[in-house]
PDB file of C-alpha atoms in Angstrom:
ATOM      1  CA  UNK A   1     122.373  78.470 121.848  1.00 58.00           C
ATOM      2  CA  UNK A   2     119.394  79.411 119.557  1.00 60.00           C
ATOM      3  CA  UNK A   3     118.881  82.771 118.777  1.00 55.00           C
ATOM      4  CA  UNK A   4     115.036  84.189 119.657  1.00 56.00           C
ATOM      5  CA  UNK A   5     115.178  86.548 116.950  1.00 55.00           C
ATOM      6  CA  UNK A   6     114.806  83.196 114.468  1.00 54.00           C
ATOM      7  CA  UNK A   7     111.118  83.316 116.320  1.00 57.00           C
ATOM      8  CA  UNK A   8     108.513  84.955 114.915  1.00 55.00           C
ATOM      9  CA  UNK A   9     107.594  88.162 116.611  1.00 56.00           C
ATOM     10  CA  UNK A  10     104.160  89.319 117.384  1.00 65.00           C
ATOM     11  CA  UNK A  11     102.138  90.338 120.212  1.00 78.00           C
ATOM     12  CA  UNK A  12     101.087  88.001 122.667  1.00 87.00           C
ATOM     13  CA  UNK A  13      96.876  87.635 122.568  1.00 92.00           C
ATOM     14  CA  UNK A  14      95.556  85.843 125.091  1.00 95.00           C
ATOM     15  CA  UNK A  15      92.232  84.655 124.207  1.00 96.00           C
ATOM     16  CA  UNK A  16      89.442  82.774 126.159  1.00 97.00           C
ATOM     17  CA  UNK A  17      88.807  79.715 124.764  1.00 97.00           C
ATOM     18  CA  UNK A  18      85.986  76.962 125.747  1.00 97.00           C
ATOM     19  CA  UNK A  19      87.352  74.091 128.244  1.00 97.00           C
ATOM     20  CA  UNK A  20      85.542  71.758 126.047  1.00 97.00           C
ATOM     21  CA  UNK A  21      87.724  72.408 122.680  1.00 97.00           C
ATOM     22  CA  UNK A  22      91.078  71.774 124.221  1.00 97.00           C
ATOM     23  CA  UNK A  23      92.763  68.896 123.375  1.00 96.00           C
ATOM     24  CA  UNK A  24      95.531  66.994 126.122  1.00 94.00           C
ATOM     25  CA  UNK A  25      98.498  65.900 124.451  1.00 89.00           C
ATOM     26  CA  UNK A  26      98.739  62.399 124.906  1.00 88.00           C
ATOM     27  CA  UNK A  27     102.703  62.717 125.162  1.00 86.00           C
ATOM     28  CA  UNK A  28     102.603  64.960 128.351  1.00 90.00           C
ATOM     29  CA  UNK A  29     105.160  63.176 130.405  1.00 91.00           C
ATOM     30  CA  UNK A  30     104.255  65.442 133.258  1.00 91.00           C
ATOM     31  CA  UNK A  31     102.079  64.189 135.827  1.00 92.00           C
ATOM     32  CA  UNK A  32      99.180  65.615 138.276  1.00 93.00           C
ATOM     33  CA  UNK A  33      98.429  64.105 141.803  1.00 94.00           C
ATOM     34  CA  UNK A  34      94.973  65.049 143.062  1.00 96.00           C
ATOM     35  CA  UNK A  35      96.338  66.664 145.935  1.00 94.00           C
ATOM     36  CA  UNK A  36      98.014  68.784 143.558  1.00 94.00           C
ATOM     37  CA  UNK A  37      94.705  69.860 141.397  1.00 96.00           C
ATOM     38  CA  UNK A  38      93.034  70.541 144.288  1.00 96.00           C
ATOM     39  CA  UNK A  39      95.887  72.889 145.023  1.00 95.00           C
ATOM     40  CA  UNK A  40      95.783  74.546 142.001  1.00 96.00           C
ATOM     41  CA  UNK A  41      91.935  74.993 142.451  1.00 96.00           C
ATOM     42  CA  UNK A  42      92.317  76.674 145.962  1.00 94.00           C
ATOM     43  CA  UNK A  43      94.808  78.684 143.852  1.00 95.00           C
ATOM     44  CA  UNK A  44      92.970  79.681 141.014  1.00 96.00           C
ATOM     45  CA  UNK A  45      89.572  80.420 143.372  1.00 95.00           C
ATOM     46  CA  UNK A  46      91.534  82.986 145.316  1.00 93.00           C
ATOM     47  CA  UNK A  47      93.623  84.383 143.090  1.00 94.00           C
ATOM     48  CA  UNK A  48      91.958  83.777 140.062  1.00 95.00           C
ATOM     49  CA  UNK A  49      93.248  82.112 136.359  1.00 95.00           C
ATOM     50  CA  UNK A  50      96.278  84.299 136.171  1.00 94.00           C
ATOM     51  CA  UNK A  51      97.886  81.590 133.961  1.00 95.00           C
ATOM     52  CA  UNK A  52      96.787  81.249 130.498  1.00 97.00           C
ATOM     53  CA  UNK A  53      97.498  77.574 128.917  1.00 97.00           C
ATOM     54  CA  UNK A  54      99.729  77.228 125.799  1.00 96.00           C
ATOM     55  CA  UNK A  55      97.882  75.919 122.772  1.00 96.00           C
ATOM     56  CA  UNK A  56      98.641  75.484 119.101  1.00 95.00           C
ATOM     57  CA  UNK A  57      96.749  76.223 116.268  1.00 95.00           C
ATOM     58  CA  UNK A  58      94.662  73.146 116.541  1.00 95.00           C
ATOM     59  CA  UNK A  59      93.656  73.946 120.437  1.00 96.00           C
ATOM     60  CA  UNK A  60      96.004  71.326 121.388  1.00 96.00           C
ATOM     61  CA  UNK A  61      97.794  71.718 124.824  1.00 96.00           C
ATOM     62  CA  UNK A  62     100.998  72.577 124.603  1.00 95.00           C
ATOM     63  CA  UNK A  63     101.152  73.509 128.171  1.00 95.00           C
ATOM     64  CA  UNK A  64      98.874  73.885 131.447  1.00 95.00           C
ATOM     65  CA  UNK A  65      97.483  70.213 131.905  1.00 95.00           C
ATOM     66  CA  UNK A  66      97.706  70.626 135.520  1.00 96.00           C
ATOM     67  CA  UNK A  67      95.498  74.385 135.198  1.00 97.00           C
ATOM     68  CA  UNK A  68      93.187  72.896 132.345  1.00 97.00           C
ATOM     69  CA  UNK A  69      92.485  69.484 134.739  1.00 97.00           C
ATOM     70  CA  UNK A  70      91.852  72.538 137.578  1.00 97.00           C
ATOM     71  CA  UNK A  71      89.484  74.352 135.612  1.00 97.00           C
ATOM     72  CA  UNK A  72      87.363  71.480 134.651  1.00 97.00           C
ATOM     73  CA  UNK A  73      86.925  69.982 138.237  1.00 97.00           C
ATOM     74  CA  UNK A  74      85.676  73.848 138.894  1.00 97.00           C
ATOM     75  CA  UNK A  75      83.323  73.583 136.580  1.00 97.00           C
ATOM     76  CA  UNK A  76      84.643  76.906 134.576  1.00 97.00           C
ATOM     77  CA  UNK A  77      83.512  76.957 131.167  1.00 97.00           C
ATOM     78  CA  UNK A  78      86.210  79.020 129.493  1.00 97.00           C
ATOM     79  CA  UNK A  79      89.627  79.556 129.985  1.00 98.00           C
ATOM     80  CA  UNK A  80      92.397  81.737 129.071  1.00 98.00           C
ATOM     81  CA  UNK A  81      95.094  80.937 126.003  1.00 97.00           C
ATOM     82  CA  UNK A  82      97.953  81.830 124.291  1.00 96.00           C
ATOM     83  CA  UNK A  83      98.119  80.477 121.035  1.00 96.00           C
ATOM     84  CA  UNK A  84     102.128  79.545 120.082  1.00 94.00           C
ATOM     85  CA  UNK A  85     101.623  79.280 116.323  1.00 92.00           C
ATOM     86  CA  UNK A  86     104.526  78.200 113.692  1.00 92.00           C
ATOM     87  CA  UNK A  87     105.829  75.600 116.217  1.00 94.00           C
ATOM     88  CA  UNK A  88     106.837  72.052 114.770  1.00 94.00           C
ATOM     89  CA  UNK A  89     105.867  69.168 116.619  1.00 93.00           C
ATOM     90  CA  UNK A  90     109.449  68.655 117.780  1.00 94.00           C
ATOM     91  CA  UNK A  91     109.314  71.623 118.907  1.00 94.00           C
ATOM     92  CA  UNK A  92     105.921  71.482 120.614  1.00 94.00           C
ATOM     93  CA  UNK A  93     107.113  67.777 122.618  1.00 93.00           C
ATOM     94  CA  UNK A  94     110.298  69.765 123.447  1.00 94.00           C
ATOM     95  CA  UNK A  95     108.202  73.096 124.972  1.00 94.00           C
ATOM     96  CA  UNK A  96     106.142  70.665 126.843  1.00 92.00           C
ATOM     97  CA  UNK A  97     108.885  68.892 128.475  1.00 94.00           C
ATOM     98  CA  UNK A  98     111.307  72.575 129.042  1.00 94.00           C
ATOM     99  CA  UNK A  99     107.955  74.560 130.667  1.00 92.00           C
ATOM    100  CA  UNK A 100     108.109  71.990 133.372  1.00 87.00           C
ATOM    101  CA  UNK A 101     111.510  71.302 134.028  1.00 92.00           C
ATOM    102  CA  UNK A 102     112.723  74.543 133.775  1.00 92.00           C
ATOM    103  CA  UNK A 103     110.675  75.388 136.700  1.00 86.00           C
ATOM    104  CA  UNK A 104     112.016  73.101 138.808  1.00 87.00           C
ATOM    105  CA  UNK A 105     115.827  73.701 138.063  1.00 91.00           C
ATOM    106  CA  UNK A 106     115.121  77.102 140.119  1.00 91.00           C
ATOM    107  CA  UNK A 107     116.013  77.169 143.956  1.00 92.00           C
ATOM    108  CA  UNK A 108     114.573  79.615 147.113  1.00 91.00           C
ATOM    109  CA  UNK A 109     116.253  82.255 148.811  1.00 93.00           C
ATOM    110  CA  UNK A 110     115.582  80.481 151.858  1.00 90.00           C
ATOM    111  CA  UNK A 111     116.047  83.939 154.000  1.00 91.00           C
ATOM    112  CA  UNK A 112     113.669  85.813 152.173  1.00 94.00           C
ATOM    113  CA  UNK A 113     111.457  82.868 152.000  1.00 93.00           C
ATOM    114  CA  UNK A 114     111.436  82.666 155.715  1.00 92.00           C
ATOM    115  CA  UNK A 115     110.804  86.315 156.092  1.00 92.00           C
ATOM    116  CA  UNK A 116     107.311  86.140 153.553  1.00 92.00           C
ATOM    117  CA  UNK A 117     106.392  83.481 155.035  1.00 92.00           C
ATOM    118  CA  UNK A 118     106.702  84.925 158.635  1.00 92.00           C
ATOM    119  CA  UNK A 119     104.611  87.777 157.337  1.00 91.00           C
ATOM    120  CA  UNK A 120     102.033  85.949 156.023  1.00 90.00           C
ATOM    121  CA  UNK A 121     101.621  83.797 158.997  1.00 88.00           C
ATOM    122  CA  UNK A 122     101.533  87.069 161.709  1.00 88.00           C
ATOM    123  CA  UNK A 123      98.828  87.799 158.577  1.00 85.00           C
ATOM    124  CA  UNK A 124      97.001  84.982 159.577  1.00 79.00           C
ATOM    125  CA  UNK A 125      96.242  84.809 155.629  1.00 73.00           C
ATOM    126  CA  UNK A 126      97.434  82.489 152.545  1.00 82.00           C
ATOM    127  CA  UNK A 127      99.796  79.751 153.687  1.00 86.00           C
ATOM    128  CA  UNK A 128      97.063  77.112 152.800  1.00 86.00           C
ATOM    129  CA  UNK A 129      97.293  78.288 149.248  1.00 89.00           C
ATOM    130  CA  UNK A 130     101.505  78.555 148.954  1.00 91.00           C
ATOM    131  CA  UNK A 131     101.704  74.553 148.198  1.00 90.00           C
ATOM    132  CA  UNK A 132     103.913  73.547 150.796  1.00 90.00           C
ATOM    133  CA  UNK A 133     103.200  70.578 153.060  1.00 89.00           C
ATOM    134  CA  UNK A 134     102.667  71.281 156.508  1.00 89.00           C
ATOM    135  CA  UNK A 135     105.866  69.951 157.226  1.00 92.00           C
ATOM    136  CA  UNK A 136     107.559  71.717 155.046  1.00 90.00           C
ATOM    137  CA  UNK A 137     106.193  75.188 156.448  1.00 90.00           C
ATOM    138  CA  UNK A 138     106.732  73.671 159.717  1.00 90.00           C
ATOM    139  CA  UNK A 139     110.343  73.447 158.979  1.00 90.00           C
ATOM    140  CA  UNK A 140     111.097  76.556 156.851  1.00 88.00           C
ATOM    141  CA  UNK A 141     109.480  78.849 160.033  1.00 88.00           C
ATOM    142  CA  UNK A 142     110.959  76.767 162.766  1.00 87.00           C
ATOM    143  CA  UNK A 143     113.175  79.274 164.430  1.00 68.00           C
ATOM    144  CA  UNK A 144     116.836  78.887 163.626  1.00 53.00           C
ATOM    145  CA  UNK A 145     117.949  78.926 167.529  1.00 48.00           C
ATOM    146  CA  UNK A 146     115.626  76.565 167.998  1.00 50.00           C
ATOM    147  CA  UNK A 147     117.622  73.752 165.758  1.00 47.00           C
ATOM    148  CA  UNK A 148     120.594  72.683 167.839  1.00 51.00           C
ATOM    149  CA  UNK A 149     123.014  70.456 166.226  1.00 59.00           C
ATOM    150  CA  UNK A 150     124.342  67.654 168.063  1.00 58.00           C
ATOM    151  CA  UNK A 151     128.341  67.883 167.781  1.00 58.00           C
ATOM    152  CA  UNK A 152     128.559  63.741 168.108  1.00 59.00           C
TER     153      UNK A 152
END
């Protein structure tokens, strides 16, 4: 395991930076379905952009296509970055690919899932903005004695 203290230390600045000067990286393996923009946009139009996108010091993206693609169908002229300086390209390709899978090597507690989302829906307020399917909030609140198991 690499050690972070071979990292340079600083403070994290997170600076607004005009949609129009970020650059994609063309070797984003990670892909965005337009259901899943539009997801983000709900997102970001109700809770605001409380993600900043991962640049180097060329305004390249080093992470947040998915936010960046967002933010441009909204129409918003500047964003927020963070600005990961003294990475080497190998090192950029690998944060790229390691931001997004890292993500999704994490797993619910399906209890307290259940119980926020119960809350929320006696709220009346927010499922539409969680990114579940329909389905899959249909399933996660069904009630558990109402699943019977057939023994055959």
């Amino acid at each position: 395991m690499r050690s972070a203290e071979s990292r340079p230390k600083g403070r994290i600045k997170v600076t607004y930076r005009g949609v129009e000067s970020l650059k994609v990286s063309p070797t984003n393996p990670r892909t965005h379905s337009d259901v899943q923009i539009n997801q983000i946009m709900e997102s970001m139009s109700e809770f605001g952009f409380t993600n900043p996108v991962l640049v180097d010091e060329d305004n390249s993206l080093i992470a947040g296509h998915g936010r960046l693609q967002a933010a441009e169908r909204l129409g918003l002229t500047y964003i927020p970055t963070i600005t990961l300086a003294g990475l080497t390209e190998d090192q950029k390709r690998a944060y790229l690919i390691a931001d997004n899978k890292l993500a999704l090597n994490s797993g619910w507690d399906e209890g307290l899932l259940r119980s926020q989302l119960e809350e929320l829906e006696e709220s009346g307020e927010l499922l539409d903005l969680l990114g579940f399917s329909e389905a899959e909030l249909t399933a996660l609140l069904a009630d558990v004695e109402d699943v019977v198991e057939d023994p055959l």
